[in-house]
PDB file of C-alpha atoms and ligand atoms in Angstrom:
ATOM      1  CA  UNK A  12       1.278   9.448   1.332  1.00 75.00           C
ATOM      2  CA  UNK A  13       3.649   7.045   3.060  1.00 83.00           C
ATOM      3  CA  UNK A  14       3.487   3.531   1.676  1.00 89.00           C
ATOM      4  CA  UNK A  15       4.768   0.179   2.911  1.00 94.00           C
ATOM      5  CA  UNK A  16       8.494   0.861   2.339  1.00 91.00           C
ATOM      6  CA  UNK A  17       8.368   4.189   4.143  1.00 89.00           C
ATOM      7  CA  UNK A  18       6.548   2.591   7.065  1.00 93.00           C
ATOM      8  CA  UNK A  19       9.064  -0.255   7.140  1.00 94.00           C
ATOM      9  CA  UNK A  20      11.957   2.206   7.206  1.00 91.00           C
ATOM     10  CA  UNK A  21      10.287   4.105  10.039  1.00 91.00           C
ATOM     11  CA  UNK A  22       9.657   0.863  11.961  1.00 95.00           C
ATOM     12  CA  UNK A  23      13.307  -0.171  11.653  1.00 93.00           C
ATOM     13  CA  UNK A  24      14.395   3.269  12.802  1.00 89.00           C
ATOM     14  CA  UNK A  25      12.009   3.410  15.765  1.00 93.00           C
ATOM     15  CA  UNK A  26      12.255  -0.233  16.862  1.00 94.00           C
ATOM     16  CA  UNK A  27      15.725   0.397  18.283  1.00 91.00           C
ATOM     17  CA  UNK A  28      14.461   3.392  20.206  1.00 92.00           C
ATOM     18  CA  UNK A  29      11.256   2.061  21.767  1.00 93.00           C
ATOM     19  CA  UNK A  30      12.164  -0.926  23.893  1.00 92.00           C
ATOM     20  CA  UNK A  31      11.854  -0.501  27.636  1.00 95.00           C
ATOM     21  CA  UNK A  32      10.450   3.042  27.528  1.00 96.00           C
ATOM     22  CA  UNK A  33       7.668   3.606  30.013  1.00 98.00           C
ATOM     23  CA  UNK A  34       4.723   5.913  29.417  1.00 98.00           C
ATOM     24  CA  UNK A  35       4.043   8.210  32.356  1.00 98.00           C
ATOM     25  CA  UNK A  36       1.216  10.246  30.938  1.00 97.00           C
ATOM     26  CA  UNK A  37      -0.815  10.545  27.721  1.00 98.00           C
ATOM     27  CA  UNK A  38      -2.184  13.644  25.990  1.00 98.00           C
ATOM     28  CA  UNK A  39      -4.729  13.227  23.194  1.00 97.00           C
ATOM     29  CA  UNK A  40      -5.307  16.451  21.291  1.00 97.00           C
ATOM     30  CA  UNK A  41      -7.280  14.949  18.398  1.00 95.00           C
ATOM     31  CA  UNK A  42      -9.838  12.410  19.559  1.00 95.00           C
ATOM     32  CA  UNK A  43     -10.464  11.392  15.936  1.00 94.00           C
ATOM     33  CA  UNK A  44      -7.137   9.605  15.554  1.00 95.00           C
ATOM     34  CA  UNK A  45      -7.702   7.252  18.513  1.00 96.00           C
ATOM     35  CA  UNK A  46     -11.164   6.122  17.322  1.00 94.00           C
ATOM     36  CA  UNK A  47     -12.958   3.821  17.899  1.00 94.00           C
ATOM     37  CA  UNK A  48     -11.402   4.190  21.378  1.00 94.00           C
ATOM     38  CA  UNK A  49     -12.018   7.287  23.423  1.00 96.00           C
ATOM     39  CA  UNK A  50      -9.088   9.427  24.599  1.00 97.00           C
ATOM     40  CA  UNK A  51      -9.871   8.297  28.157  1.00 97.00           C
ATOM     41  CA  UNK A  52      -9.708   4.612  27.223  1.00 97.00           C
ATOM     42  CA  UNK A  53      -6.392   5.092  25.449  1.00 97.00           C
ATOM     43  CA  UNK A  54      -4.889   7.100  28.314  1.00 97.00           C
ATOM     44  CA  UNK A  55      -6.104   4.627  30.896  1.00 97.00           C
ATOM     45  CA  UNK A  56      -4.584   1.669  29.020  1.00 97.00           C
ATOM     46  CA  UNK A  57      -1.282   3.344  28.147  1.00 98.00           C
ATOM     47  CA  UNK A  58      -0.484   5.043  31.434  1.00 98.00           C
ATOM     48  CA  UNK A  59       2.288   3.076  33.103  1.00 98.00           C
ATOM     49  CA  UNK A  60       2.678   0.767  30.089  1.00 98.00           C
ATOM     50  CA  UNK A  61       6.082  -0.143  28.635  1.00 98.00           C
ATOM     51  CA  UNK A  62       7.129  -0.495  24.997  1.00 98.00           C
ATOM     52  CA  UNK A  63       8.299  -4.060  24.281  1.00 97.00           C
ATOM     53  CA  UNK A  64       8.866  -4.017  20.538  1.00 96.00           C
ATOM     54  CA  UNK A  65       7.709  -2.707  17.201  1.00 97.00           C
ATOM     55  CA  UNK A  66       6.761  -4.504  13.980  1.00 97.00           C
ATOM     56  CA  UNK A  67       4.835  -3.687  10.813  1.00 97.00           C
ATOM     57  CA  UNK A  68       1.676  -5.130   9.260  1.00 97.00           C
ATOM     58  CA  UNK A  69       0.753  -3.609   5.866  1.00 96.00           C
ATOM     59  CA  UNK A  70       1.016   0.124   6.546  1.00 94.00           C
ATOM     60  CA  UNK A  71       0.361  -0.239  10.276  1.00 97.00           C
ATOM     61  CA  UNK A  72       2.949   0.099  13.015  1.00 97.00           C
ATOM     62  CA  UNK A  73       2.319  -2.502  15.707  1.00 98.00           C
ATOM     63  CA  UNK A  74       3.730  -1.472  19.068  1.00 98.00           C
ATOM     64  CA  UNK A  75       3.947  -4.459  21.426  1.00 98.00           C
ATOM     65  CA  UNK A  76       3.067  -3.150  24.883  1.00 98.00           C
ATOM     66  CA  UNK A  77       3.058  -4.429  28.452  1.00 98.00           C
ATOM     67  CA  UNK A  78       0.451  -2.765  30.616  1.00 97.00           C
ATOM     68  CA  UNK A  79       1.096  -1.646  34.191  1.00 96.00           C
ATOM     69  CA  UNK A  80      -0.822  -4.767  35.297  1.00 96.00           C
ATOM     70  CA  UNK A  81       1.627  -6.929  33.293  1.00 96.00           C
ATOM     71  CA  UNK A  82      -0.837  -7.773  30.489  1.00 97.00           C
ATOM     72  CA  UNK A  83       0.314  -7.664  26.870  1.00 97.00           C
ATOM     73  CA  UNK A  84      -1.542  -5.657  24.238  1.00 97.00           C
ATOM     74  CA  UNK A  85      -0.911  -3.970  20.893  1.00 97.00           C
ATOM     75  CA  UNK A  86      -0.971  -0.297  20.091  1.00 98.00           C
ATOM     76  CA  UNK A  87      -1.719   0.343  16.399  1.00 97.00           C
ATOM     77  CA  UNK A  88      -0.334   3.299  14.525  1.00 97.00           C
ATOM     78  CA  UNK A  89      -1.106   4.398  10.964  1.00 95.00           C
ATOM     79  CA  UNK A  90       0.401   7.467   9.351  1.00 91.00           C
ATOM     80  CA  UNK A  91      -2.594   8.210   7.098  1.00 89.00           C
ATOM     81  CA  UNK A  92      -1.688  10.860   4.538  1.00 83.00           C
ATOM     82  CA  UNK A  93       0.614  13.110   6.507  1.00 81.00           C
ATOM     83  CA  UNK A  94       1.386  11.435   9.836  1.00 87.00           C
ATOM     84  CA  UNK A  95       4.797  11.323  11.527  1.00 89.00           C
ATOM     85  CA  UNK A  96       5.948   9.509  14.636  1.00 93.00           C
ATOM     86  CA  UNK A  97       9.137  10.410  16.451  1.00 92.00           C
ATOM     87  CA  UNK A  98      10.823  11.087  19.768  1.00 93.00           C
ATOM     88  CA  UNK A  99      11.157  14.684  20.856  1.00 93.00           C
ATOM     89  CA  UNK A 100      13.049  16.004  23.897  1.00 93.00           C
ATOM     90  CA  UNK A 101      10.489  16.925  26.556  1.00 95.00           C
ATOM     91  CA  UNK A 102      11.897  20.429  26.882  1.00 95.00           C
ATOM     92  CA  UNK A 103      11.315  21.111  23.175  1.00 93.00           C
ATOM     93  CA  UNK A 104       8.047  22.775  22.121  1.00 94.00           C
ATOM     94  CA  UNK A 105       5.423  20.427  20.700  1.00 93.00           C
ATOM     95  CA  UNK A 106       4.478  20.854  17.036  1.00 90.00           C
ATOM     96  CA  UNK A 107       1.202  22.561  16.230  1.00 91.00           C
ATOM     97  CA  UNK A 108      -0.359  19.401  14.858  1.00 91.00           C
ATOM     98  CA  UNK A 109       0.687  16.972  17.585  1.00 94.00           C
ATOM     99  CA  UNK A 110      -2.333  14.637  17.737  1.00 96.00           C
ATOM    100  CA  UNK A 111      -1.174  12.318  20.534  1.00 97.00           C
ATOM    101  CA  UNK A 112       1.738  12.775  22.926  1.00 98.00           C
ATOM    102  CA  UNK A 113       3.109   9.957  25.091  1.00 98.00           C
ATOM    103  CA  UNK A 114       5.085  11.513  27.926  1.00 98.00           C
ATOM    104  CA  UNK A 115       7.986   9.213  28.753  1.00 97.00           C
ATOM    105  CA  UNK A 116      10.179  11.328  31.013  1.00 95.00           C
ATOM    106  CA  UNK A 117      13.072  13.074  29.263  1.00 95.00           C
ATOM    107  CA  UNK A 118      11.486  12.492  25.858  1.00 95.00           C
ATOM    108  CA  UNK A 119       7.990  12.551  24.427  1.00 96.00           C
ATOM    109  CA  UNK A 120       6.813  10.165  21.755  1.00 96.00           C
ATOM    110  CA  UNK A 121       4.860  12.332  19.346  1.00 95.00           C
ATOM    111  CA  UNK A 122       2.268  11.367  16.765  1.00 94.00           C
ATOM    112  CA  UNK A 123       1.934  14.415  14.571  1.00 91.00           C
ATOM    113  CA  UNK A 124      -0.699  14.567  11.831  1.00 88.00           C
ATOM    114  CA  UNK A 125      -1.636  17.723   9.987  1.00 83.00           C
ATOM    115  CA  UNK A 126      -4.695  16.203   8.316  1.00 82.00           C
ATOM    116  CA  UNK A 127      -5.787  13.714  10.973  1.00 81.00           C
ATOM    117  CA  UNK A 128      -6.312  10.742   8.638  1.00 88.00           C
ATOM    118  CA  UNK A 129      -3.851   8.707  10.689  1.00 92.00           C
ATOM    119  CA  UNK A 130      -4.611   6.332  13.538  1.00 95.00           C
ATOM    120  CA  UNK A 131      -3.217   5.731  16.987  1.00 96.00           C
ATOM    121  CA  UNK A 132      -5.429   3.248  18.754  1.00 96.00           C
ATOM    122  CA  UNK A 133      -5.601   0.084  20.836  1.00 96.00           C
ATOM    123  CA  UNK A 134      -8.505  -1.304  18.761  1.00 93.00           C
ATOM    124  CA  UNK A 135      -7.185  -4.205  16.607  1.00 90.00           C
ATOM    125  CA  UNK A 136     -10.161  -4.189  14.201  1.00 91.00           C
ATOM    126  CA  UNK A 137      -8.339  -2.361  11.428  1.00 88.00           C
ATOM    127  CA  UNK A 138      -5.884  -5.166  10.696  1.00 94.00           C
ATOM    128  CA  UNK A 139      -8.331  -8.059  11.066  1.00 93.00           C
ATOM    129  CA  UNK A 140      -9.246  -8.471   7.392  1.00 92.00           C
ATOM    130  CA  UNK A 141      -5.951  -7.646   5.691  1.00 96.00           C
ATOM    131  CA  UNK A 142      -4.586  -9.961   3.015  1.00 97.00           C
ATOM    132  CA  UNK A 143      -1.083 -11.463   3.063  1.00 98.00           C
ATOM    133  CA  UNK A 144       2.053  -9.348   3.333  1.00 98.00           C
ATOM    134  CA  UNK A 145       3.592  -8.798  -0.121  1.00 98.00           C
ATOM    135  CA  UNK A 146       7.039  -9.666   1.243  1.00 97.00           C
ATOM    136  CA  UNK A 147       5.795 -12.566   3.348  1.00 97.00           C
ATOM    137  CA  UNK A 148       5.682 -16.310   2.699  1.00 97.00           C
ATOM    138  CA  UNK A 149       1.901 -16.489   2.221  1.00 97.00           C
ATOM    139  CA  UNK A 150       1.985 -14.274  -0.846  1.00 98.00           C
ATOM    140  CA  UNK A 151       2.802 -17.095  -3.252  1.00 98.00           C
ATOM    141  CA  UNK A 152       2.445 -17.077  -7.043  1.00 98.00           C
ATOM    142  CA  UNK A 153      -0.248 -19.737  -6.720  1.00 97.00           C
ATOM    143  CA  UNK A 154      -2.256 -17.668  -4.239  1.00 98.00           C
ATOM    144  CA  UNK A 155      -1.867 -14.541  -6.374  1.00 98.00           C
ATOM    145  CA  UNK A 156      -2.929 -16.306  -9.585  1.00 98.00           C
ATOM    146  CA  UNK A 157      -6.049 -17.797  -7.968  1.00 97.00           C
ATOM    147  CA  UNK A 158      -7.029 -14.515  -6.355  1.00 97.00           C
ATOM    148  CA  UNK A 159      -6.710 -12.582  -9.629  1.00 98.00           C
ATOM    149  CA  UNK A 160      -8.672 -15.177 -11.606  1.00 97.00           C
ATOM    150  CA  UNK A 161     -11.981 -14.073 -10.108  1.00 94.00           C
ATOM    151  CA  UNK A 162     -11.580 -10.341 -10.718  1.00 97.00           C
ATOM    152  CA  UNK A 163     -12.692  -8.313 -13.716  1.00 96.00           C
ATOM    153  CA  UNK A 164     -11.097  -5.168 -12.344  1.00 97.00           C
ATOM    154  CA  UNK A 165      -8.101  -3.671 -14.126  1.00 98.00           C
ATOM    155  CA  UNK A 166      -4.966  -5.062 -12.486  1.00 98.00           C
ATOM    156  CA  UNK A 167      -3.858  -1.633 -11.200  1.00 98.00           C
ATOM    157  CA  UNK A 168      -7.160  -1.186  -9.358  1.00 98.00           C
ATOM    158  CA  UNK A 169      -7.106  -4.756  -8.048  1.00 98.00           C
ATOM    159  CA  UNK A 170      -3.584  -4.332  -6.640  1.00 98.00           C
ATOM    160  CA  UNK A 171      -4.920  -1.670  -4.273  1.00 97.00           C
ATOM    161  CA  UNK A 172      -7.373  -4.179  -2.757  1.00 97.00           C
ATOM    162  CA  UNK A 173      -5.930  -4.674   0.732  1.00 96.00           C
ATOM    163  CA  UNK A 174      -7.604  -8.055   1.084  1.00 96.00           C
ATOM    164  CA  UNK A 175      -5.731  -9.303  -1.981  1.00 97.00           C
ATOM    165  CA  UNK A 176      -2.345  -8.189  -0.728  1.00 97.00           C
ATOM    166  CA  UNK A 177      -1.833  -5.791   2.159  1.00 97.00           C
ATOM    167  CA  UNK A 178       0.202  -2.640   1.869  1.00 93.00           C
ATOM    168  CA  UNK A 179       0.609  -2.107  -1.886  1.00 95.00           C
ATOM    169  CA  UNK A 180      -0.434   1.496  -2.451  1.00 93.00           C
ATOM    170  CA  UNK A 181      -0.947   3.752  -5.424  1.00 93.00           C
ATOM    171  CA  UNK A 182       2.688   4.646  -6.041  1.00 92.00           C
ATOM    172  CA  UNK A 183       4.226   1.174  -5.865  1.00 94.00           C
ATOM    173  CA  UNK A 184       1.329  -0.396  -7.800  1.00 97.00           C
ATOM    174  CA  UNK A 185       2.260   1.766 -10.814  1.00 97.00           C
ATOM    175  CA  UNK A 186       5.955   1.117 -10.265  1.00 96.00           C
ATOM    176  CA  UNK A 187       5.535  -2.664  -9.989  1.00 97.00           C
ATOM    177  CA  UNK A 188       3.413  -2.858 -13.158  1.00 98.00           C
ATOM    178  CA  UNK A 189       6.095  -0.947 -15.045  1.00 98.00           C
ATOM    179  CA  UNK A 190       8.775  -3.264 -13.733  1.00 97.00           C
ATOM    180  CA  UNK A 191       6.730  -6.281 -14.863  1.00 97.00           C
ATOM    181  CA  UNK A 192       5.931  -4.719 -18.253  1.00 97.00           C
ATOM    182  CA  UNK A 193       2.175  -5.131 -17.724  1.00 98.00           C
ATOM    183  CA  UNK A 194      -0.429  -2.565 -18.737  1.00 97.00           C
ATOM    184  CA  UNK A 195      -2.402  -1.193 -15.777  1.00 98.00           C
ATOM    185  CA  UNK A 196      -5.538  -1.610 -17.912  1.00 97.00           C
ATOM    186  CA  UNK A 197      -5.274  -5.385 -18.215  1.00 97.00           C
ATOM    187  CA  UNK A 198      -8.194  -7.123 -16.475  1.00 97.00           C
ATOM    188  CA  UNK A 199      -6.836  -8.974 -13.436  1.00 98.00           C
ATOM    189  CA  UNK A 200      -8.284 -12.274 -14.606  1.00 97.00           C
ATOM    190  CA  UNK A 201      -6.800 -11.839 -18.078  1.00 96.00           C
ATOM    191  CA  UNK A 202      -3.217 -12.098 -16.821  1.00 97.00           C
ATOM    192  CA  UNK A 203      -1.395 -15.189 -17.905  1.00 96.00           C
ATOM    193  CA  UNK A 204       0.343 -17.320 -15.322  1.00 96.00           C
ATOM    194  CA  UNK A 205       3.790 -16.118 -16.364  1.00 96.00           C
ATOM    195  CA  UNK A 206       2.658 -12.503 -16.093  1.00 97.00           C
ATOM    196  CA  UNK A 207       1.330 -13.141 -12.591  1.00 98.00           C
ATOM    197  CA  UNK A 208       4.662 -14.681 -11.621  1.00 98.00           C
ATOM    198  CA  UNK A 209       6.467 -11.663 -13.093  1.00 97.00           C
ATOM    199  CA  UNK A 210       4.150  -9.211 -11.346  1.00 98.00           C
ATOM    200  CA  UNK A 211       4.563 -10.862  -7.958  1.00 98.00           C
ATOM    201  CA  UNK A 212       8.319 -10.733  -8.407  1.00 98.00           C
ATOM    202  CA  UNK A 213       8.092  -7.082  -9.502  1.00 98.00           C
ATOM    203  CA  UNK A 214       5.989  -6.094  -6.480  1.00 98.00           C
ATOM    204  CA  UNK A 215       8.477  -7.678  -4.115  1.00 98.00           C
ATOM    205  CA  UNK A 216      11.510  -6.238  -5.884  1.00 96.00           C
ATOM    206  CA  UNK A 217       9.989  -2.746  -6.039  1.00 94.00           C
ATOM    207  CA  UNK A 218       9.197  -2.749  -2.321  1.00 95.00           C
ATOM    208  CA  UNK A 219      12.560  -4.251  -1.364  1.00 95.00           C
ATOM    209  CA  UNK A 220      14.504  -1.707  -3.384  1.00 91.00           C
ATOM    210  CA  UNK A 221      12.516   1.149  -1.824  1.00 89.00           C
ATOM    211  CA  UNK A 222      13.084  -0.204   1.701  1.00 90.00           C
ATOM    212  CA  UNK A 223      16.780  -0.698   1.061  1.00 89.00           C
ATOM    213  CA  UNK A 224      17.123   2.749  -0.363  1.00 84.00           C
ATOM    214  CA  UNK A 225      15.194   4.410   2.477  1.00 82.00           C
ATOM    215  CA  UNK A 226      17.248   2.493   5.040  1.00 79.00           C
ATOM    216  CA  UNK A 227      20.521   3.877   3.706  1.00 76.00           C
ATOM    217  CA  UNK A 228      19.537   7.547   3.441  1.00 74.00           C
ATOM    218  CA  UNK A 229      20.167  10.163   6.095  1.00 73.00           C
ATOM    219  CA  UNK A 230      16.622  11.042   7.144  1.00 76.00           C
ATOM    220  CA  UNK A 231      15.051  13.371   9.605  1.00 76.00           C
ATOM    221  CA  UNK A 232      12.046  11.544  10.962  1.00 78.00           C
ATOM    222  CA  UNK A 233      10.465  14.581  12.555  1.00 76.00           C
ATOM    223  CA  UNK A 234      10.095  15.783   8.993  1.00 65.00           C
ATOM    224  CA  UNK A 235      11.713  19.159   9.454  1.00 61.00           C
ATOM    225  CA  UNK A 236      14.283  20.119   6.889  1.00 50.00           C
ATOM    226  CA  UNK A 237      13.929  19.854   3.143  1.00 49.00           C
ATOM    227  CA  UNK A 238      11.084  17.911   1.632  1.00 49.00           C
ATOM    228  CA  UNK A 239      12.336  15.060  -0.497  1.00 48.00           C
ATOM    229  CA  UNK A 240      10.967  12.068  -2.335  1.00 48.00           C
ATOM    230  CA  UNK A 241      10.305  10.216   0.874  1.00 53.00           C
ATOM    231  CA  UNK A 242       7.013  11.925   1.615  1.00 52.00           C
ATOM    232  CA  UNK A 243       6.762  12.424   5.316  1.00 57.00           C
ATOM    233  CA  UNK A 244      10.453  12.352   6.112  1.00 63.00           C
ATOM    234  CA  UNK A 245      12.766  15.218   5.577  1.00 65.00           C
ATOM    235  CA  UNK A 246      16.413  15.173   4.736  1.00 65.00           C
ATOM    236  CA  UNK A 247      18.532  16.632   7.521  1.00 67.00           C
ATOM    237  CA  UNK A 248      19.497  20.296   7.069  1.00 64.00           C
ATOM    238  CA  UNK A 249      22.410  20.580   4.667  1.00 65.00           C
ATOM    239  CA  UNK A 250      21.659  17.343   2.822  1.00 64.00           C
ATOM    240  CA  UNK A 251      20.440  17.504  -0.754  1.00 60.00           C
ATOM    241  CA  UNK A 252      17.115  15.943  -1.544  1.00 56.00           C
ATOM    242  CA  UNK A 253      16.764  12.513  -3.024  1.00 55.00           C
ATOM    243  CA  UNK A 254      13.929  12.681  -5.527  1.00 51.00           C
ATOM    244  CA  UNK A 255      16.012  12.247  -8.659  1.00 46.00           C
ATOM    245  CA  UNK A 256      16.119   8.811 -10.242  1.00 52.00           C
ATOM    246  CA  UNK A 257      13.876   7.325  -7.643  1.00 77.00           C
ATOM    247  CA  UNK A 258      10.555   6.516  -9.291  1.00 87.00           C
ATOM    248  CA  UNK A 259      10.342   5.151 -12.814  1.00 93.00           C
ATOM    249  CA  UNK A 260       6.806   6.146 -13.817  1.00 95.00           C
ATOM    250  CA  UNK A 261       4.928   7.571 -10.833  1.00 93.00           C
ATOM    251  CA  UNK A 262       4.326  11.319 -11.114  1.00 90.00           C
ATOM    252  CA  UNK A 263       6.338  11.465 -14.352  1.00 93.00           C
ATOM    253  CA  UNK A 264       3.531  12.197 -16.865  1.00 96.00           C
ATOM    254  CA  UNK A 265       4.932  13.596 -20.125  1.00 98.00           C
ATOM    255  CA  UNK A 266       8.512  12.806 -19.155  1.00 97.00           C
ATOM    256  CA  UNK A 267      10.498  10.271 -21.183  1.00 97.00           C
ATOM    257  CA  UNK A 268      10.397   6.627 -20.085  1.00 97.00           C
ATOM    258  CA  UNK A 269      13.749   5.722 -18.537  1.00 94.00           C
ATOM    259  CA  UNK A 270      13.869   2.611 -20.733  1.00 96.00           C
ATOM    260  CA  UNK A 271      12.489   3.618 -24.156  1.00 97.00           C
ATOM    261  CA  UNK A 272      12.079   7.437 -24.038  1.00 97.00           C
ATOM    262  CA  UNK A 273       8.332   7.246 -24.851  1.00 97.00           C
ATOM    263  CA  UNK A 274       6.353   9.858 -22.892  1.00 98.00           C
ATOM    264  CA  UNK A 275       4.881   8.461 -19.667  1.00 98.00           C
ATOM    265  CA  UNK A 276       1.089   8.646 -19.601  1.00 98.00           C
ATOM    266  CA  UNK A 277      -1.211   9.465 -16.733  1.00 98.00           C
ATOM    267  CA  UNK A 278      -4.722   8.028 -16.578  1.00 98.00           C
ATOM    268  CA  UNK A 279      -7.310   7.898 -13.802  1.00 98.00           C
ATOM    269  CA  UNK A 280      -8.530   4.526 -12.536  1.00 97.00           C
ATOM    270  CA  UNK A 281     -11.015   4.254  -9.675  1.00 96.00           C
ATOM    271  CA  UNK A 282     -10.395   7.934  -8.913  1.00 96.00           C
ATOM    272  CA  UNK A 283      -6.633   7.410  -8.477  1.00 96.00           C
ATOM    273  CA  UNK A 284      -3.825   8.424 -10.813  1.00 96.00           C
ATOM    274  CA  UNK A 285      -2.033   5.689 -12.702  1.00 98.00           C
ATOM    275  CA  UNK A 286       1.240   6.321 -14.529  1.00 97.00           C
ATOM    276  CA  UNK A 287       2.648   3.985 -17.150  1.00 98.00           C
ATOM    277  CA  UNK A 288       4.712   3.705 -20.312  1.00 98.00           C
ATOM    278  CA  UNK A 289       2.414   2.902 -23.256  1.00 97.00           C
ATOM    279  CA  UNK A 290       5.367   1.318 -25.064  1.00 97.00           C
ATOM    280  CA  UNK A 291       6.968  -0.837 -22.346  1.00 97.00           C
ATOM    281  CA  UNK A 292       3.582  -1.775 -20.903  1.00 97.00           C
ATOM    282  CA  UNK A 293       1.653  -2.467 -24.084  1.00 88.00           C
ATOM    283  CA  UNK A 294      -1.015  -5.134 -24.199  1.00 63.00           C
ATOM    284  CA  UNK A 295       0.495  -8.512 -24.928  1.00 53.00           C
ATOM    285  CA  UNK A 296      -2.743  -9.928 -26.314  1.00 47.00           C
ATOM    286  CA  UNK A 297      -5.315  -8.483 -28.674  1.00 39.00           C
ATOM    287  CA  UNK A 298      -8.255  -6.426 -27.492  1.00 43.00           C
ATOM    288  CA  UNK A 299     -10.473  -8.578 -29.688  1.00 42.00           C
ATOM    289  CA  UNK A 300      -9.942 -11.772 -27.749  1.00 40.00           C
ATOM    290  CA  UNK A 301     -10.223 -10.009 -24.394  1.00 42.00           C
ATOM    291  CA  UNK A 302     -13.095  -7.631 -24.913  1.00 38.00           C
ATOM    292  CA  UNK A 303     -13.193  -6.484 -21.278  1.00 41.00           C
ATOM    293  CA  UNK A 304     -10.230  -4.192 -21.489  1.00 43.00           C
ATOM    294  CA  UNK A 305     -11.672  -0.818 -20.542  1.00 43.00           C
ATOM    295  CA  UNK A 306     -11.099   2.061 -22.916  1.00 40.00           C
ATOM    296  CA  UNK A 307      -8.917   4.920 -21.765  1.00 38.00           C
TER     297      UNK A 307
HETATM  298 ZN1  LIG B   6       9.034   2.719 -21.973  1.00 52.87          ZN
END
């Protein structure tokens, strides 16, 4: 599943290619992805509209649009589990799972989604209640500490709460906790101030490194070519894949920790996999004094 860094890399890639393009016609093949709008509403609004810019909020792509009547509005995109967004020459055949196609003359802008968990809509409701951006100025140590103080949930589970901080997903939550040396089982409110400071720093560093890395790789955004560690991208034909040395704990159960060689463990928390090093991320306080630590 694409997470914040992958979306950011895609946004940076697409932003240069969107501006000034005018939509002539819209085809919606999967009504589900434009909900709560209807395909007719989306088509009506987008026909004749021009792309003005592209930014990111959490894992959403925000396309700034100018309608044919001159009014500004936002088109929201979300890749869901398997979504891809890219330009395709109009003469090229559309992929089987093209969910929405924006016909823009010589090229089509395609939203492809094999499992249809993605979104492509003009309804802004989805981003209304999101918490601060992890890389933004509002995500301060003070805010983070206060927000965690009221939660009994294990920190790994709490990090996935999009109202706490928007856009940290399952992969980078495990990675950030490893980087900060904090057990995923620690109750959120049991973290000491210094640990919260370290975790905030680790979240930001983990995301920044992933964005930087993704921004420097040769990628094929239509996803054809070899699968690699970057989920919904593909490496261009002829390029090797990039999975090696990328993630430190995620999806590495049983493999040696890159720091201490202890076997990485996988546990399930709130129905999601968590990966961690039991040595590097051991509890820093006793279970006795913090009786809420859930058993494995
Ligand atoms: Zn370790």
